[in-house]
Tab-separated table of C-alpha atoms in Angstrom:
chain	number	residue	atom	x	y	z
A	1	UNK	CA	-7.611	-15.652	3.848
A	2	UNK	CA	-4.559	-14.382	2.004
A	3	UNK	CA	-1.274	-15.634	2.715
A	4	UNK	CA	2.434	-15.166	1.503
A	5	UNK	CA	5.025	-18.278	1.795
A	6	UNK	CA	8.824	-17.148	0.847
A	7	UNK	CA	11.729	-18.437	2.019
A	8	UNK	CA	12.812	-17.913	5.473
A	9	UNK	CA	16.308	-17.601	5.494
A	10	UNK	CA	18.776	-16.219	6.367
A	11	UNK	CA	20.267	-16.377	2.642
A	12	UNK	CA	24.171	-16.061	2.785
A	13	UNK	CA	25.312	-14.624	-0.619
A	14	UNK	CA	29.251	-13.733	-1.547
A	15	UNK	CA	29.348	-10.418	-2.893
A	16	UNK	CA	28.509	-10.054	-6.427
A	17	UNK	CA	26.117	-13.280	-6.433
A	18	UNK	CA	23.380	-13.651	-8.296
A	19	UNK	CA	20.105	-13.479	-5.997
A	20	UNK	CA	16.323	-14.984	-5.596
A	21	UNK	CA	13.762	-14.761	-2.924
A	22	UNK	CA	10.732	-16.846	-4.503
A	23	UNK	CA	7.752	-15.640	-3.117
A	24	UNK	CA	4.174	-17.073	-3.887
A	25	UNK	CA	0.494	-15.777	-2.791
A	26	UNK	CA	-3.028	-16.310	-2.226
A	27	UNK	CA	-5.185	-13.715	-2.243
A	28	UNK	CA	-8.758	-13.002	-3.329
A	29	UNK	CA	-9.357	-10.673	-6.634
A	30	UNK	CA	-6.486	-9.269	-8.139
A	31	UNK	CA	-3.863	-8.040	-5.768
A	32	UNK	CA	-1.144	-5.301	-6.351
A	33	UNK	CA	2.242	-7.260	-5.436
A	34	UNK	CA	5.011	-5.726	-3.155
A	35	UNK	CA	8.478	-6.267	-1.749
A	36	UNK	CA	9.780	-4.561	0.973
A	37	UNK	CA	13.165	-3.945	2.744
A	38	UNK	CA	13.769	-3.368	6.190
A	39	UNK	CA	17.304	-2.319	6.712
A	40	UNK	CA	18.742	-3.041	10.556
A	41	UNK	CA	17.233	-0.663	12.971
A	42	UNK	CA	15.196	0.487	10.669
A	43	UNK	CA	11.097	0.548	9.782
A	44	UNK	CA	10.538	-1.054	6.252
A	45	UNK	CA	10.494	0.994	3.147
A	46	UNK	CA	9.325	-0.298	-1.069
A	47	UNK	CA	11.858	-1.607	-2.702
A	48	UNK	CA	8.979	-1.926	-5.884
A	49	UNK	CA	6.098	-2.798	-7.166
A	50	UNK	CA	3.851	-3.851	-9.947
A	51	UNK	CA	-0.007	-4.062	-10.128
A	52	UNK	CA	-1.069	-6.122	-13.045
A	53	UNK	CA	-0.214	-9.360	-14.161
A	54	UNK	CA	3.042	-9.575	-16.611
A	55	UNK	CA	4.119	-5.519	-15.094
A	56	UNK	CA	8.211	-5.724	-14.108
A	57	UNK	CA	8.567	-3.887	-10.926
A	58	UNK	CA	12.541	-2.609	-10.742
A	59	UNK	CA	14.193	-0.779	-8.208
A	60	UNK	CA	18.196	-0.701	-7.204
A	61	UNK	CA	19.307	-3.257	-9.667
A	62	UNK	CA	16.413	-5.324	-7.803
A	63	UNK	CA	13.773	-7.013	-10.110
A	64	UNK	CA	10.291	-8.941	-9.894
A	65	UNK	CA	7.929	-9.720	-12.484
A	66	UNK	CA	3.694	-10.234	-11.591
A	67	UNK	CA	3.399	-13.921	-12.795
A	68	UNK	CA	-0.515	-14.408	-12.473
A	69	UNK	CA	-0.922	-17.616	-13.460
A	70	UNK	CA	1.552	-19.100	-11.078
A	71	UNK	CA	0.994	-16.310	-7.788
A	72	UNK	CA	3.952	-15.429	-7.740
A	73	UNK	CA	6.554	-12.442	-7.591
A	74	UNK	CA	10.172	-13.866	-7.084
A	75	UNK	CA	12.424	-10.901	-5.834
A	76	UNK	CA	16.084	-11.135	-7.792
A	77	UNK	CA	19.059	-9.320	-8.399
A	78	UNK	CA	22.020	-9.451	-10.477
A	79	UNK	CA	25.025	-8.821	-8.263
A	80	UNK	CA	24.405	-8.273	-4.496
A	81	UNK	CA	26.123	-5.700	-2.317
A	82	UNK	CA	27.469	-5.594	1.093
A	83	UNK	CA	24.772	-3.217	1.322
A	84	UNK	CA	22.110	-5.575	0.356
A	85	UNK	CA	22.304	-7.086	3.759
A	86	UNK	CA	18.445	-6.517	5.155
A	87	UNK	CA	15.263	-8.273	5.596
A	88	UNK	CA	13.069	-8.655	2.107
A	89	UNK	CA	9.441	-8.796	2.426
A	90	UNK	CA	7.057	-9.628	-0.316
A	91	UNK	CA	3.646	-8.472	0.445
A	92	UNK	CA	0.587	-8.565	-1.522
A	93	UNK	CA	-2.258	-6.032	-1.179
A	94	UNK	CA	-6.035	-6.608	-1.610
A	95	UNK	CA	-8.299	-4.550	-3.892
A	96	UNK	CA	-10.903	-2.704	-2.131
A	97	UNK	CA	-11.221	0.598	-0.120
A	98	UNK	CA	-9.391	-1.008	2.734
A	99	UNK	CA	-5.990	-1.561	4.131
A	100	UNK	CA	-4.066	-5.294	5.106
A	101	UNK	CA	-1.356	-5.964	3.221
A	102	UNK	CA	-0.343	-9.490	3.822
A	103	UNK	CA	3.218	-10.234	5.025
A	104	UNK	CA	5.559	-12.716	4.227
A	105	UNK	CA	7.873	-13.856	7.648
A	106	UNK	CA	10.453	-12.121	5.778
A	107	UNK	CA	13.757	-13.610	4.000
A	108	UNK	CA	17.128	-12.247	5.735
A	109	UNK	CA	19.858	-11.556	3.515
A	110	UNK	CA	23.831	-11.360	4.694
A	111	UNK	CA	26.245	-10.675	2.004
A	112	UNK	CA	29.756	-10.846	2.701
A	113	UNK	CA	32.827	-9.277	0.783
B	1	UNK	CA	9.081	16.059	3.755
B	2	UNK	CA	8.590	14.643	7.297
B	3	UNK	CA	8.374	10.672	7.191
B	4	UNK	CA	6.469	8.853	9.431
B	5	UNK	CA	7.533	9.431	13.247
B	6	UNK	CA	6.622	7.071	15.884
B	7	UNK	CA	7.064	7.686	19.368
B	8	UNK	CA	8.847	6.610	21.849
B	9	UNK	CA	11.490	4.361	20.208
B	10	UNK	CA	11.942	2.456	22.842
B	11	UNK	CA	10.361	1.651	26.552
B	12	UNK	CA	10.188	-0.843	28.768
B	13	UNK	CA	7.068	-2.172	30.576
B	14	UNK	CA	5.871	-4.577	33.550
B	15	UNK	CA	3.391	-7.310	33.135
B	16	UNK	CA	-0.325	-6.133	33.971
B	17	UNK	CA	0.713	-2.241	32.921
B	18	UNK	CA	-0.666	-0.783	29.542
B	19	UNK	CA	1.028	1.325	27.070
B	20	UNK	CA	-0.033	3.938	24.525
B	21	UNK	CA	2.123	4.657	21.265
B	22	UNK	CA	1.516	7.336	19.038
B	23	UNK	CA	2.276	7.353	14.992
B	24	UNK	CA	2.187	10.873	13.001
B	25	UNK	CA	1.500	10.255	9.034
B	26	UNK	CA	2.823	11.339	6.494
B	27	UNK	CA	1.396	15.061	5.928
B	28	UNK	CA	-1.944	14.326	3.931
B	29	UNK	CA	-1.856	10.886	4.472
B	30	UNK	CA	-5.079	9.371	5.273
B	31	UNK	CA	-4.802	6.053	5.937
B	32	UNK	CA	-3.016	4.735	8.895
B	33	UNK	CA	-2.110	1.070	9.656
B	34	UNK	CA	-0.435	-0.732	12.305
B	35	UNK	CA	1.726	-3.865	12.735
B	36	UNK	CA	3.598	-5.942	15.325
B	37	UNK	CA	6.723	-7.577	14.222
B	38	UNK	CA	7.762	-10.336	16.819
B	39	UNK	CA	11.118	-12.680	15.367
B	40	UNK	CA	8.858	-15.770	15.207
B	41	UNK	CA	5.550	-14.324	13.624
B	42	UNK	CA	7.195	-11.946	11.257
B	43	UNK	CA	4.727	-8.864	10.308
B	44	UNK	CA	0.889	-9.263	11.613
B	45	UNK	CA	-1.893	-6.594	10.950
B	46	UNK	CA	-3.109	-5.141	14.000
B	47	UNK	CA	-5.621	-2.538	12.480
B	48	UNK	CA	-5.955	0.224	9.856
B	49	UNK	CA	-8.039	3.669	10.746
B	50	UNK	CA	-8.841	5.731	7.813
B	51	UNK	CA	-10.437	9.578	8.150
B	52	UNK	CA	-10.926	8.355	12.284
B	53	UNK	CA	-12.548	4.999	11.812
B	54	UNK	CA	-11.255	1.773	12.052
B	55	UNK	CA	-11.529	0.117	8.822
B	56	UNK	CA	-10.252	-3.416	9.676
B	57	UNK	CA	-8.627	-5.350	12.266
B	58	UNK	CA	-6.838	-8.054	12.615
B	59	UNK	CA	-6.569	-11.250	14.695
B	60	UNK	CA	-5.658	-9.810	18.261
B	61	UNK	CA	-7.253	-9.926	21.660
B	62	UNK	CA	-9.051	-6.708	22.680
B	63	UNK	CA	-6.528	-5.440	24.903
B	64	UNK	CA	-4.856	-4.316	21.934
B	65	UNK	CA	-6.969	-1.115	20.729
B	66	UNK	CA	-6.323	2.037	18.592
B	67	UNK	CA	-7.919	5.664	17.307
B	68	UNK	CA	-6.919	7.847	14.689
B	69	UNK	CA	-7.340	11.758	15.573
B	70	UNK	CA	-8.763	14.415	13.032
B	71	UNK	CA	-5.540	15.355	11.621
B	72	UNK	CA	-4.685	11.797	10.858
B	73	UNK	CA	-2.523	11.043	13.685
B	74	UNK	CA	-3.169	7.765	15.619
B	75	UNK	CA	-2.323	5.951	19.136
B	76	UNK	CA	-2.557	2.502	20.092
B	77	UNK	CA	-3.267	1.118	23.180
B	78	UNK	CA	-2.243	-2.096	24.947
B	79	UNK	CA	-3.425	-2.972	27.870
B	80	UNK	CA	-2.529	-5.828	30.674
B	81	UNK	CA	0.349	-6.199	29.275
B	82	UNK	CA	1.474	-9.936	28.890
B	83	UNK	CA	5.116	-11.259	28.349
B	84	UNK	CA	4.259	-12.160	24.510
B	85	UNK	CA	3.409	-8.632	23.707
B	86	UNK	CA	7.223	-7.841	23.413
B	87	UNK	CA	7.512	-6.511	20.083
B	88	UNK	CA	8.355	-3.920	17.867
B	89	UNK	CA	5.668	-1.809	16.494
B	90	UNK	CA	5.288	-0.268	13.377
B	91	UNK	CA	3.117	2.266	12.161
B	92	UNK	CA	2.488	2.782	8.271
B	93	UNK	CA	0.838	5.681	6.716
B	94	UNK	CA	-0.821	6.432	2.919
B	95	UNK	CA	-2.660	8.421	1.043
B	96	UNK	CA	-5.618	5.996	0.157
B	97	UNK	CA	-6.578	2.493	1.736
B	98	UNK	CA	-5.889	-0.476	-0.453
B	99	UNK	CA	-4.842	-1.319	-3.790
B	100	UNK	CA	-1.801	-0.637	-5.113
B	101	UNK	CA	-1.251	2.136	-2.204
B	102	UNK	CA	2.377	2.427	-1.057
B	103	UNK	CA	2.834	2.259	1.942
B	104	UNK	CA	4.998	4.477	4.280
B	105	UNK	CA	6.489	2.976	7.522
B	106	UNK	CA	7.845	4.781	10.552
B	107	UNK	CA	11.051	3.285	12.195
B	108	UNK	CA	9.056	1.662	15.052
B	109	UNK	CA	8.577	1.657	18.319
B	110	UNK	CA	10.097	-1.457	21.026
B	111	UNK	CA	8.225	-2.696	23.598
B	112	UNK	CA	10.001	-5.425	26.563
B	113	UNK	CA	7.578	-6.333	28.638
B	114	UNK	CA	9.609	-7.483	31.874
């Protein structure tokens, strides 16, 4: 079946770090590629997306290339906020007329001032 | 627009009782999924209903159950519940099933089973 390893966590970053959450996948056919934040107290929301292999999905300074030939879809950023602090999720999604998007366990990131 | 609203938030349940929580889609949303999200297990896919069928499942026992209503809303249903089924729920609607669908999650609902 399909499955997601990325690191567990929790990442500890100083504020204006550079940041990566590797992420790599199986998954039958040619999945669309996801990550996900879930903020504390809170359901999860995108943070992006891409679909096809080589697409750049961006999103709040947040970026993650499709890399087909390795599986993967490493999640990094720049410079981290304070506000960055959440839960990151990479989650690839099967083809098909169905829904079950495979999660990752989720990588928890604190960033302090 | 009206997210996705899950109800209730929060309750508390004895071992052996059942519980039924109820997710509202997105408006024109067709697809609706379901998760449990337990600190050890991470996210695992309960089931998905699309137009009122159940289009997949996942790997739970069949005490965990679910429908999805004409106008896309859906319940789930646990029943006997056991100590391990403390969790928080999440319920995530979309317009299609699959692909490169987004999907939509409400903010959950948090079941203790005492």
């Amino acid at each position: 079946g399909d499955s997601v390893t990325q690191m567990e966590g929790p990442v500890t970053l100083s504020e204006e770090a550079f940041l990566t959450i590797n992420c790599t996948y199986t998954a039958t056919g040619y999945p669309s590629l996801f990550w996900y934040v879930q903020y504390p107290g809170e359901g999860l929301q995108l943070l992006l997306k891409a679909t096809k292999a080589d697409d750049k999905g961006s999103n709040k300074g947040f970026e993650a290339t499709y890399r087909k030939e390795t599986t993967s879809f490493h999640l990094e950023k720049g410079s981290v906020q304070v506000s960055d602090s959440a839960v990151y999720f990479c989650a690839p999604q099967a083809s098909g007329g169905y829904q079950k998007v495979t999660f990752g366990i989720g990588t928890k990131l604190q960033v302090i001032p | 627009k009206a997210g996705v609203t899950q109800t209730p938030r929060y309750l508390i349940k004895t071992r052996g009782q059942q519980v039924t929580l109820s997710c509202s889609p997105i408006s024109g949303h067709r697809s609706v999924s379901w998760y449990q999200q337990t600190p050890g297990q991470g996210l695992q896919f309960l089931f998905e209903y699309f137009s009122e069928t159940q289009r997949n499942k996942g790997n739970f026992p069949g005490r965990f159950s679910g429908r999805q209503f004409s106008n896309s809303r859906s319940e789930m249903n646990v029943s006997t519940l056991e100590l391990g089924d403390s969790a928080l729920y999440l319920c995530a609607s979309s317009l299609e099933s699959g692909g490169a669908n987004v999907l939509t999650f409400g903010a959950g609902s948090r079941l203790t089973v005492l």
